[in-house]
Coordinates of C-alpha atoms in Angstrom, one line a residue:
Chain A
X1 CA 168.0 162.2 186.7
X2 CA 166.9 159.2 184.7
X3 CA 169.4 156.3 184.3
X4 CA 169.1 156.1 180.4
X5 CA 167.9 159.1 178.7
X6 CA 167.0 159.1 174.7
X7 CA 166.2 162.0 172.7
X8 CA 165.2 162.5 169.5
X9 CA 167.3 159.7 168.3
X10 CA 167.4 159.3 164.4
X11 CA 169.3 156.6 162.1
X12 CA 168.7 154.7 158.9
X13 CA 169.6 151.9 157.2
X14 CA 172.1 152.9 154.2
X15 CA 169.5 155.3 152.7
X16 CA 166.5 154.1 154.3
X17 CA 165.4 155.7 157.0
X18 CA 164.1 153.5 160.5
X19 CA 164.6 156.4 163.5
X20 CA 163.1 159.5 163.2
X21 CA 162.7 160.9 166.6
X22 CA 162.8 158.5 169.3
X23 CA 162.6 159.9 172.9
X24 CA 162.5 157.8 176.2
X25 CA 164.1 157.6 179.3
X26 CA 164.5 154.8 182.0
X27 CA 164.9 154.8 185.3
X28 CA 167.3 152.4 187.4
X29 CA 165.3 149.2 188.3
X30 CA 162.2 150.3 185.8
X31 CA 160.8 147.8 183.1
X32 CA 159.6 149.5 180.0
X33 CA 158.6 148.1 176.9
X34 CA 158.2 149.5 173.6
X35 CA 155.2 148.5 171.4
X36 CA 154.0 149.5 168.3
X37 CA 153.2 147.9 164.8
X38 CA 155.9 145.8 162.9
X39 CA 158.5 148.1 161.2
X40 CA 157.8 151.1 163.4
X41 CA 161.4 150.7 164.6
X42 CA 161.1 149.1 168.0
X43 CA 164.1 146.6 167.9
X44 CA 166.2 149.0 166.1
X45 CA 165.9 151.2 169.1
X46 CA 167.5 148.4 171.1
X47 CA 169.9 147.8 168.0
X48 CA 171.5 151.3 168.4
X49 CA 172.2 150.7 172.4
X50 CA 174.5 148.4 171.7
X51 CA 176.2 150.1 168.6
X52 CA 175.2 147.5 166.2
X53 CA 173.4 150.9 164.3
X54 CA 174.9 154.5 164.8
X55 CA 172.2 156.9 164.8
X56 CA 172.4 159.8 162.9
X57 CA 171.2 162.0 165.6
X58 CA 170.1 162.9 168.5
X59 CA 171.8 162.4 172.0
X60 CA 171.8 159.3 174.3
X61 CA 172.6 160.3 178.0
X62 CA 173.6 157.6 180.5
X63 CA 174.2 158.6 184.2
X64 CA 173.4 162.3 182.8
X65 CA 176.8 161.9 180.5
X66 CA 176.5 162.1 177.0
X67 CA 177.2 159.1 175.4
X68 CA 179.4 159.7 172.0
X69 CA 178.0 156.9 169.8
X70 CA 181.1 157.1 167.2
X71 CA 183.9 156.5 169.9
X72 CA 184.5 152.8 170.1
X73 CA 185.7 152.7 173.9
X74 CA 182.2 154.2 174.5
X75 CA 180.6 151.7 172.6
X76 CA 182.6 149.0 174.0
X77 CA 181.1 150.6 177.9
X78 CA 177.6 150.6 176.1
X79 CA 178.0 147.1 175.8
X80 CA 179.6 146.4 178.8
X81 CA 176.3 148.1 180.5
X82 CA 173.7 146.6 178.3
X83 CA 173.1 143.0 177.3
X84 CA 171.0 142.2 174.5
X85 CA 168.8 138.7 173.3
X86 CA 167.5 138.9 170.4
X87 CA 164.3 137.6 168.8
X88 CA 166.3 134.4 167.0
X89 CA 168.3 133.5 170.2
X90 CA 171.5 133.9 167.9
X91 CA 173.6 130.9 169.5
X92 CA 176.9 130.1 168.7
X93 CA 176.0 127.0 167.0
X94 CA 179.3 125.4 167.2
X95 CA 179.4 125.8 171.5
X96 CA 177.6 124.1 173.6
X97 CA 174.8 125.4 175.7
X98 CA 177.2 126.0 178.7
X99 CA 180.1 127.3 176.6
X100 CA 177.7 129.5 174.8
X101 CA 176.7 131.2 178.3
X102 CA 180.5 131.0 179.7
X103 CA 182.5 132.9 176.7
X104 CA 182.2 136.1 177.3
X105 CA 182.9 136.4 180.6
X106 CA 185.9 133.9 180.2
X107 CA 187.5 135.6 177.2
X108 CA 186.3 138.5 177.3
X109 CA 186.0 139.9 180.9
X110 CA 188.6 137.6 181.7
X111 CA 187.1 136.3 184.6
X112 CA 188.7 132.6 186.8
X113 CA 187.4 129.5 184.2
X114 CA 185.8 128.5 187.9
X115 CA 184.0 131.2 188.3
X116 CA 182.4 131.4 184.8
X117 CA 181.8 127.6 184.7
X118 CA 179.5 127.7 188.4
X119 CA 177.9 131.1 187.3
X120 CA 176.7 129.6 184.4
X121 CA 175.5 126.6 185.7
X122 CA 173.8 128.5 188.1
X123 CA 172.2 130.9 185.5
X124 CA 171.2 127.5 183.3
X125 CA 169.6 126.2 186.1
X126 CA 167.5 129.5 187.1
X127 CA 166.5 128.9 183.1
X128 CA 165.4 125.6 183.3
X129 CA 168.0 124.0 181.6
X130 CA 170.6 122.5 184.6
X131 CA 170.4 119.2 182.7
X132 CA 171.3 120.7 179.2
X133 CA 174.6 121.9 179.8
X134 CA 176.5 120.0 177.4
X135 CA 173.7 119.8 174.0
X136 CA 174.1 122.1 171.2
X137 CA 172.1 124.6 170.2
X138 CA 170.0 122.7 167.2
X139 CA 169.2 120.0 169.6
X140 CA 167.7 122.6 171.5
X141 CA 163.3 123.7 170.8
X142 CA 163.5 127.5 170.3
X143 CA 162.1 128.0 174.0
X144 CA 165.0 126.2 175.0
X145 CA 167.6 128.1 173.6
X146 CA 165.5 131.6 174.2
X147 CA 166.5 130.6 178.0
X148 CA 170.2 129.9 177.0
X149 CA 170.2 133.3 175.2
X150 CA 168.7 134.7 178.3
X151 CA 171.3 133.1 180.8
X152 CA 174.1 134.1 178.1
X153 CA 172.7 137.6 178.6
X154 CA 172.7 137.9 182.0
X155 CA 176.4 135.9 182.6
X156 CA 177.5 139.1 181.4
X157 CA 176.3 140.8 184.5
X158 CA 174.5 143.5 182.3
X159 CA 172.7 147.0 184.0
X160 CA 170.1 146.6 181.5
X161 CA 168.6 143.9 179.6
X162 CA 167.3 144.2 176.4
X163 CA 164.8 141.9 174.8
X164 CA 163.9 141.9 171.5
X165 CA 161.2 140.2 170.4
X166 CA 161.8 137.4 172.4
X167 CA 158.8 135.4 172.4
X168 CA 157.9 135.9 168.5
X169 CA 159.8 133.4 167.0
X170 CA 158.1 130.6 169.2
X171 CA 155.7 128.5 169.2
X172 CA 152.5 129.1 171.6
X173 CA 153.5 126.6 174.1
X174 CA 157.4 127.3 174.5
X175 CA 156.0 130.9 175.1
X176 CA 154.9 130.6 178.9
X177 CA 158.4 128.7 179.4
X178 CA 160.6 132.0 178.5
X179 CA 157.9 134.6 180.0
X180 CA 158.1 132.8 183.4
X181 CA 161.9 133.0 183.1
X182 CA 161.8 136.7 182.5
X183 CA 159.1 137.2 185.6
X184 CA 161.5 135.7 187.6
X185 CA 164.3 138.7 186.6
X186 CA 161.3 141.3 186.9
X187 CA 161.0 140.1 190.5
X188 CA 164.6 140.1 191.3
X189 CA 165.0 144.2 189.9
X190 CA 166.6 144.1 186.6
X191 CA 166.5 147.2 184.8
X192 CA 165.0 146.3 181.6
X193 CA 163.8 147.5 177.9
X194 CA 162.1 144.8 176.1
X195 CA 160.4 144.6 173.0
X196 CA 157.2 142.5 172.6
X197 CA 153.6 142.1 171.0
X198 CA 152.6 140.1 174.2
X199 CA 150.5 142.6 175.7
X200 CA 149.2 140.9 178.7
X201 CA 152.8 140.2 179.8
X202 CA 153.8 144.2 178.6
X203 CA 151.2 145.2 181.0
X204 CA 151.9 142.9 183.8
X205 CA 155.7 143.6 183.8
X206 CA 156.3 147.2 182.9
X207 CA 156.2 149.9 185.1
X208 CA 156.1 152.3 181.7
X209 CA 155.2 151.6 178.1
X210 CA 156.2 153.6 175.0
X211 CA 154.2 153.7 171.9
X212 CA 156.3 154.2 168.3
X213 CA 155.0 154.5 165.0
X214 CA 156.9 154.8 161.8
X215 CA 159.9 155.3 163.6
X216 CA 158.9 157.6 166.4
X217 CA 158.0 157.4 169.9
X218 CA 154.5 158.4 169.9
X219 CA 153.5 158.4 173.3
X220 CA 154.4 156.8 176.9
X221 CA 152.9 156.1 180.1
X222 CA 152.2 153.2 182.8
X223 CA 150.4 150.4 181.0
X224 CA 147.0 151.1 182.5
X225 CA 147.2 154.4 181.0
X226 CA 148.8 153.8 177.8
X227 CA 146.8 150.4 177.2
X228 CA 143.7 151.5 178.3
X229 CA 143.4 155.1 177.6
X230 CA 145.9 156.1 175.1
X231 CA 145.9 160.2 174.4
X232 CA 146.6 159.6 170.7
X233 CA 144.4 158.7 167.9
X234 CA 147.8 156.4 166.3
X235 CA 147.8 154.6 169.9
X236 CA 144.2 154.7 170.0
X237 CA 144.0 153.2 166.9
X238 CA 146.8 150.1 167.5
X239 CA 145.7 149.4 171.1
X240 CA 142.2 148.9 169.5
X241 CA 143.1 146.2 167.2
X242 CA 146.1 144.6 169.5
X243 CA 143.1 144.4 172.6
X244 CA 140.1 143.8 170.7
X245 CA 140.7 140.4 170.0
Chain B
X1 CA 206.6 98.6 118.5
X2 CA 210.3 97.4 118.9
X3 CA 211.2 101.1 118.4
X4 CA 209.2 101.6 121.5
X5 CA 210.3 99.0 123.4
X6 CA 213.8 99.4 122.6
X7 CA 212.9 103.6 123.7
X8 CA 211.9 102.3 126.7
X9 CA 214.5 100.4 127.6
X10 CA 216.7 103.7 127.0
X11 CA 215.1 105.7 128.5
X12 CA 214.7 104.0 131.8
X13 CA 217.8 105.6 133.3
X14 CA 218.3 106.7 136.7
X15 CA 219.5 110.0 135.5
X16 CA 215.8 110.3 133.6
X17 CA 214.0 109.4 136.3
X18 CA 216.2 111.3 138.6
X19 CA 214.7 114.8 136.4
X20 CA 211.0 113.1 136.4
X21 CA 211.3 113.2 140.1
X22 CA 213.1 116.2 140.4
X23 CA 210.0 118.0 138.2
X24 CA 207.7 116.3 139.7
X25 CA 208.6 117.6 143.4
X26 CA 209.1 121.2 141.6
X27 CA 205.2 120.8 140.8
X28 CA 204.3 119.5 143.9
X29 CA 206.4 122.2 145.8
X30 CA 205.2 125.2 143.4
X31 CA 201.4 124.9 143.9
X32 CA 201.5 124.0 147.8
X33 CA 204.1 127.1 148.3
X34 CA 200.9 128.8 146.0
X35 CA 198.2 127.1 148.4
X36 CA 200.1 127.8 151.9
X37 CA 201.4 131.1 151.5
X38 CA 198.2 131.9 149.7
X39 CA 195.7 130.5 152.8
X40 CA 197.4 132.5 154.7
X41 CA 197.7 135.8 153.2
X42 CA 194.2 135.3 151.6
X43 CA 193.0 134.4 155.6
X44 CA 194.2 137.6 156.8
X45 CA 193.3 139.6 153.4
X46 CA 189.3 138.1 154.0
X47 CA 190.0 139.3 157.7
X48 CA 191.0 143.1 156.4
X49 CA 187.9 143.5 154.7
X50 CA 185.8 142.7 157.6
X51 CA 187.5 145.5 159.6
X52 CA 184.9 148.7 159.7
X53 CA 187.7 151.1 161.0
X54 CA 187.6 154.2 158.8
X55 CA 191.5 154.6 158.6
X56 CA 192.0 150.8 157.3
X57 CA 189.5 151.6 154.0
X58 CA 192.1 152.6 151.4
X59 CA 194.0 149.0 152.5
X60 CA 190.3 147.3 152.2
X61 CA 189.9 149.5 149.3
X62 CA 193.3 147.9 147.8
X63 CA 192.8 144.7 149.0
X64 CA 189.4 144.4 146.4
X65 CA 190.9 145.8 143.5
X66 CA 194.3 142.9 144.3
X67 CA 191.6 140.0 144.6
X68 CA 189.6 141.3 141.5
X69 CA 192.6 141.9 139.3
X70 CA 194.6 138.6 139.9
X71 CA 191.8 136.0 139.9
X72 CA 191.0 137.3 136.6
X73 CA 194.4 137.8 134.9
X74 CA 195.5 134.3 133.2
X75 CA 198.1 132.6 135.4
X76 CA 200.3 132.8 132.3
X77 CA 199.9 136.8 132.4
X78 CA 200.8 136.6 135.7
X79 CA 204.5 135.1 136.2
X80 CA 205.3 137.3 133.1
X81 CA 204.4 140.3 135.0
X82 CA 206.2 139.2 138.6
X83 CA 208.8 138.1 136.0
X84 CA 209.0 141.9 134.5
X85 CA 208.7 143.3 137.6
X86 CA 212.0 141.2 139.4
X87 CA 213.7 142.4 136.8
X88 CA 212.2 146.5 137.0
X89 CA 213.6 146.5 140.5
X90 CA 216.9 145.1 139.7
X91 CA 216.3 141.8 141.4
X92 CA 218.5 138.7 139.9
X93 CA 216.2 136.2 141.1
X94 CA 215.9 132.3 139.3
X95 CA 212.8 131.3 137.5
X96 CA 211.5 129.2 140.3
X97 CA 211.5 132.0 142.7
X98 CA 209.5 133.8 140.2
X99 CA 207.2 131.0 139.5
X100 CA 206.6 130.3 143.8
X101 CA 206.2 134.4 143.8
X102 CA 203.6 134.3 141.3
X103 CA 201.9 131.4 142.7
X104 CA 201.4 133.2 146.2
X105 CA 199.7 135.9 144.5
X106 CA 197.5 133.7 142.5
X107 CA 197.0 131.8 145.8
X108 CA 196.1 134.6 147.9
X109 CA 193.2 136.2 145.4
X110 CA 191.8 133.2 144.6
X111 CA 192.0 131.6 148.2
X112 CA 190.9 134.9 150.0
X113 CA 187.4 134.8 148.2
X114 CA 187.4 131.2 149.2
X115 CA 188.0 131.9 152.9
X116 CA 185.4 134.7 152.3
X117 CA 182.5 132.8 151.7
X118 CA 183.8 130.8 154.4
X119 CA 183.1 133.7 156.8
X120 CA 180.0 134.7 155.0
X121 CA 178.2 131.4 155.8
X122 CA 178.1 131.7 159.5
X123 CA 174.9 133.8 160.2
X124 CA 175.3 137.7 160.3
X125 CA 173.3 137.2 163.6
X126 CA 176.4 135.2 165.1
X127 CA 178.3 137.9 164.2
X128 CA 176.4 140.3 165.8
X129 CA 175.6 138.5 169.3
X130 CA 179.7 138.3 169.4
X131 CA 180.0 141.7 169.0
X132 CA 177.2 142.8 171.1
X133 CA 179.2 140.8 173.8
X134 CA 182.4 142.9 172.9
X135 CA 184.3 140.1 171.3
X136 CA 187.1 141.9 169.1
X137 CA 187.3 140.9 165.2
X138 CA 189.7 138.5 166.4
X139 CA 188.2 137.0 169.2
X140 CA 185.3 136.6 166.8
X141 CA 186.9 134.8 164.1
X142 CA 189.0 132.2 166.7
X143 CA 185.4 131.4 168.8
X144 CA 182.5 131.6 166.6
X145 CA 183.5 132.0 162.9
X146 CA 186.4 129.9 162.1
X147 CA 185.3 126.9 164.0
X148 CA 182.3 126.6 162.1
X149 CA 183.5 128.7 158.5
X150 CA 186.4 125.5 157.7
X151 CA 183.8 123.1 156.9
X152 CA 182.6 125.7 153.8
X153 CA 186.2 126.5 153.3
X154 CA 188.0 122.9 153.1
X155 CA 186.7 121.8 149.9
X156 CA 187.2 124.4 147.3
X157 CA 190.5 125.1 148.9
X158 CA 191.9 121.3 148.1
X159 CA 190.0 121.9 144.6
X160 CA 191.9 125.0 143.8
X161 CA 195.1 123.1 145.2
X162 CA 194.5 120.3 142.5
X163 CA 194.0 122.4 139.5
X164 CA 196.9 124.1 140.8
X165 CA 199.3 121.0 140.4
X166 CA 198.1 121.5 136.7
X167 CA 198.0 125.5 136.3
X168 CA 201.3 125.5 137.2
X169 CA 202.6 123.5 134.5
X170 CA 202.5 127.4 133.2
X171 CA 205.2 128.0 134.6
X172 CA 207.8 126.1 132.5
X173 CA 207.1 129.1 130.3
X174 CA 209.8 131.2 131.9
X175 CA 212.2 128.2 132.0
X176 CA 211.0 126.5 135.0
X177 CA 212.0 123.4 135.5
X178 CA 208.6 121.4 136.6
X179 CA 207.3 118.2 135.0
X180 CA 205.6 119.9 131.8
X181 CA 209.5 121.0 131.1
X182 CA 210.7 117.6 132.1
X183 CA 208.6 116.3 129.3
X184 CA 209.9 119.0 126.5
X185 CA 213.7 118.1 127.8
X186 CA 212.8 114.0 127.0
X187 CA 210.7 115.2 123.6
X188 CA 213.7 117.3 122.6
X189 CA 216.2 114.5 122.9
X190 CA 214.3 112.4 120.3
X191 CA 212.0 110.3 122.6
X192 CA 208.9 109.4 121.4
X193 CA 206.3 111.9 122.3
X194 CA 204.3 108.7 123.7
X195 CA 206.7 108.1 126.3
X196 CA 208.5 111.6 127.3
X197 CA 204.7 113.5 127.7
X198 CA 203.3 109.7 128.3
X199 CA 205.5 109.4 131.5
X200 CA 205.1 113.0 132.4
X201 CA 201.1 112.2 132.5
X202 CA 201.8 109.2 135.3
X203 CA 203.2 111.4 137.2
X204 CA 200.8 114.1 137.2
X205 CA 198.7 111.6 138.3
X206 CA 200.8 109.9 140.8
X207 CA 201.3 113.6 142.2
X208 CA 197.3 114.0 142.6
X209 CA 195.1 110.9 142.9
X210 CA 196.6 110.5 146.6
X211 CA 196.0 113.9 147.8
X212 CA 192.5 114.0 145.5
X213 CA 191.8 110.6 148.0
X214 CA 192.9 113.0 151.0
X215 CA 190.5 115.5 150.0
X216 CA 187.2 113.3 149.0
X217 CA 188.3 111.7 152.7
X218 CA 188.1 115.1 154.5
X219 CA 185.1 116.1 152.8
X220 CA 183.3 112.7 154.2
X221 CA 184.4 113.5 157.7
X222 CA 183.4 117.2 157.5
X223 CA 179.9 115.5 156.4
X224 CA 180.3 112.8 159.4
X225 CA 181.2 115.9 161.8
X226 CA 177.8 118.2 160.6
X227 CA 175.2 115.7 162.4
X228 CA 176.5 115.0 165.4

């Protein structure tokens, strides 16, 4: 029984629709990535885990137990399970860096101000950033605060980490910085779903890649598979212009 | 000019200046009682219509419809109507009651909208990283949206304040006794128009220079405070 099972999950923006048939499933310790061109509704997959979109159908199973997207106490365990960082960091701009990473778990989970404060230390030195504690976000280079997001993320001692996008709004060099960070988590066995258009690092990382286009998921397999010998003309056809250069 | 003088002279009574200052802190007491209770009531009305819960929409619903109405009814319009409506339900309540009534509900359209924008300048994607982290509304607002939403909501709060002082001149319309009143009173006991609306002017302006200095200073420090 997979740990995270989608099927033929739908949704839309107002009238627009993004979803329209999105089926994957995830094991316990797996790394999958999604790929696909822009707009074929890869982050908003990751969007609707943690209820920032309801879908409009489909099921989501977690643990084999259907997860009822329109009850707020499930949404609220969604989110306990499932950390997200998204592809603009999204700070709190008025915290500092190790404020930023200790809120949640202070105020929210309630956890002993102590314990917080050396957890996120800790995590802000796995990042990189032990001797940024006390800057603020826009004194920060985006590669910078893509690791704060990250240690935010994971100070919520999350099942499953989401990444969306995380390396496209940086530059080329602040790239390696983040990717290394994220290796280290790969190595350690988080269960992760991350979005990207780095394809050497999708391949490296993920143990199974999905393919969506125009809002479905197209086709999946392990990265040698998928990336070198897609079954479907669509995946064929993106895989051939991602690689070729 | 000796007419004046001798005016003057007459007119400088502790008894007059006893009902300029007695306006005067009827002014000043009327549009803070507007801006107080209607920062808070606006705060929480801006707060109900960021709720998404399906069973609060007819209050959001409302809660539009109040802010649309009153900021575009003339403030004149307005005390008539809280006026009418004391007396509807049988309340005997004085003028000033009606007038501080009527500035709340001014208060709390116009100053909702204010401490709307407010909220709408911190980034939707602070918004959603909060909730993503399962902060509540309210946890939201105190940690991430307050904090930085007063620097956008200070300003045109103390503006609306200070063309309140004025606006509610209005209210000596239904016999409030404020400084506009004061001024009639002086006028109607055969004072010069010069010196019963002259001295009502001064103190308009001794009412609002200070606290326009106490604004201009909080908007420099709100600029000091942005590049740290």
């Amino acid at each position: 029984m997979p740990y995270l099972e989608l099927t033929d999950i739908g949704a839309s923006y107002g009238s627009k629709p993004v979803l329209a048939g999105v089926s994957l499933s995830l094991e316990r310790g797996e790394i999958a990535s999604l790929i696909g061109p822009s707009g074929s509704g890869k982050s908003t997959v990751l969007r609707v885990l943690v209820g920032l979109l309801t879908p409009s159908g489909g099921s989501i199973r977690l643990d084999g137990k259907p997860i009822d997207v329109g009850n707020t106490a499930t949404i609220r365990d969604l989110r306990r399970r499932f950390a997200i960082v998204f592809q603009q960091y999204n700070l709190f701009q008025n915290m500092s860096v190790l404020r930023n990473v200790m809120i949640a778990p202070l105020k929210v989970k309630h956890r002993p101000r102590e314990e917080c404060e050396s957890e996120a230390r800790r995590l802000l030195a796995q990042v990189g950033l032990g001797d940024k504690l006390h800057a603020y976000p826009d004194q920060l280079s985006g590669g910078q605060q893509q690791r704060v997001a990250l240690a935010r993320a994971l100070a919520l001692r999350p099942e499953v980490l989401l990444l969306d996008e995380v390396t496209s709004a940086l530059d080329p060099e602040l790239v390696a910085e983040v990717l290394d960070a994220i290796r280290l988590l790969a190595a350690e066995g988080m269960t992760m779903l991350i979005v990207s258009h780095e394809m050497g690092f999708v391949r490296e990382v993920s143990s199974q890649v999905v393919f969506m286009a125009d809002g479905r998921t197209v086709e999946s397999g392990p990265p040698a598979q998928l990336l070198d010998n897609p079954r479907t003309p669509r995946a064929r056809d993106f895989v051939g212009k991602i690689l070729r250069h | 000019m000796f007419r004046a003088l001798q005016q003057l002279h007459e007119f400088a009574t502790s008894y007059n200046l006893l009902l300029l200052l007695e306006g005067g802190a009827r002014t000043l007491v009327l549009s803070a009682a507007g801006c107080v209770c209607g920062f808070v009531l606006g705060f929480a009305l801006a707060v109900l219509r960021h709720t998404a819960a399906g069973w609060l929409l007819p209050a959001r619903i409302l809660g539009v419809v109040y802010v649309e109405m009153f900021r575009r009814i003339p403030f004149l319009v307005t005390l008539f109507l809280v006026f009418y409506a004391f007396q509807a339900l049988g309340l005997d309540v004085p003028v000033f009651w009606v007038a501080v009534a009527s500035t709340c509900v001014i208060g709390t359209a116009y100053l909702s909208e204010v401490v709307r924008a407010g909220f709408a300048a911190v980034p939707r994607a602070e918004w959603d990283a909060a909730a993503t982290m399962n902060f509540s509304l309210l946890q939201t607002l105190r940690f991430v949206v307050v904090p930085q939403a007063w620097r956008v909501v200070v300003p045109p709060a103390f503006a609306f304040f200070l063309s309140f002082i004025k606006d509610s001149a209005l209210a000596s319309q239904i016999g409030v006794v404020e400084l506009t009143f004061v001024g009639k009173i002086f006028n109607n006991r055969g004072l010069m128009p010069a010196i019963a609306f002259g001295s009502v002017l001064i103190a308009y302006f001794v009412i609002s220079y200070p606290l326009a200095r106490l604004g201009a200073r909080l908007e420099g420090r709100l600029a000091l405070s942005r590049a740290h």
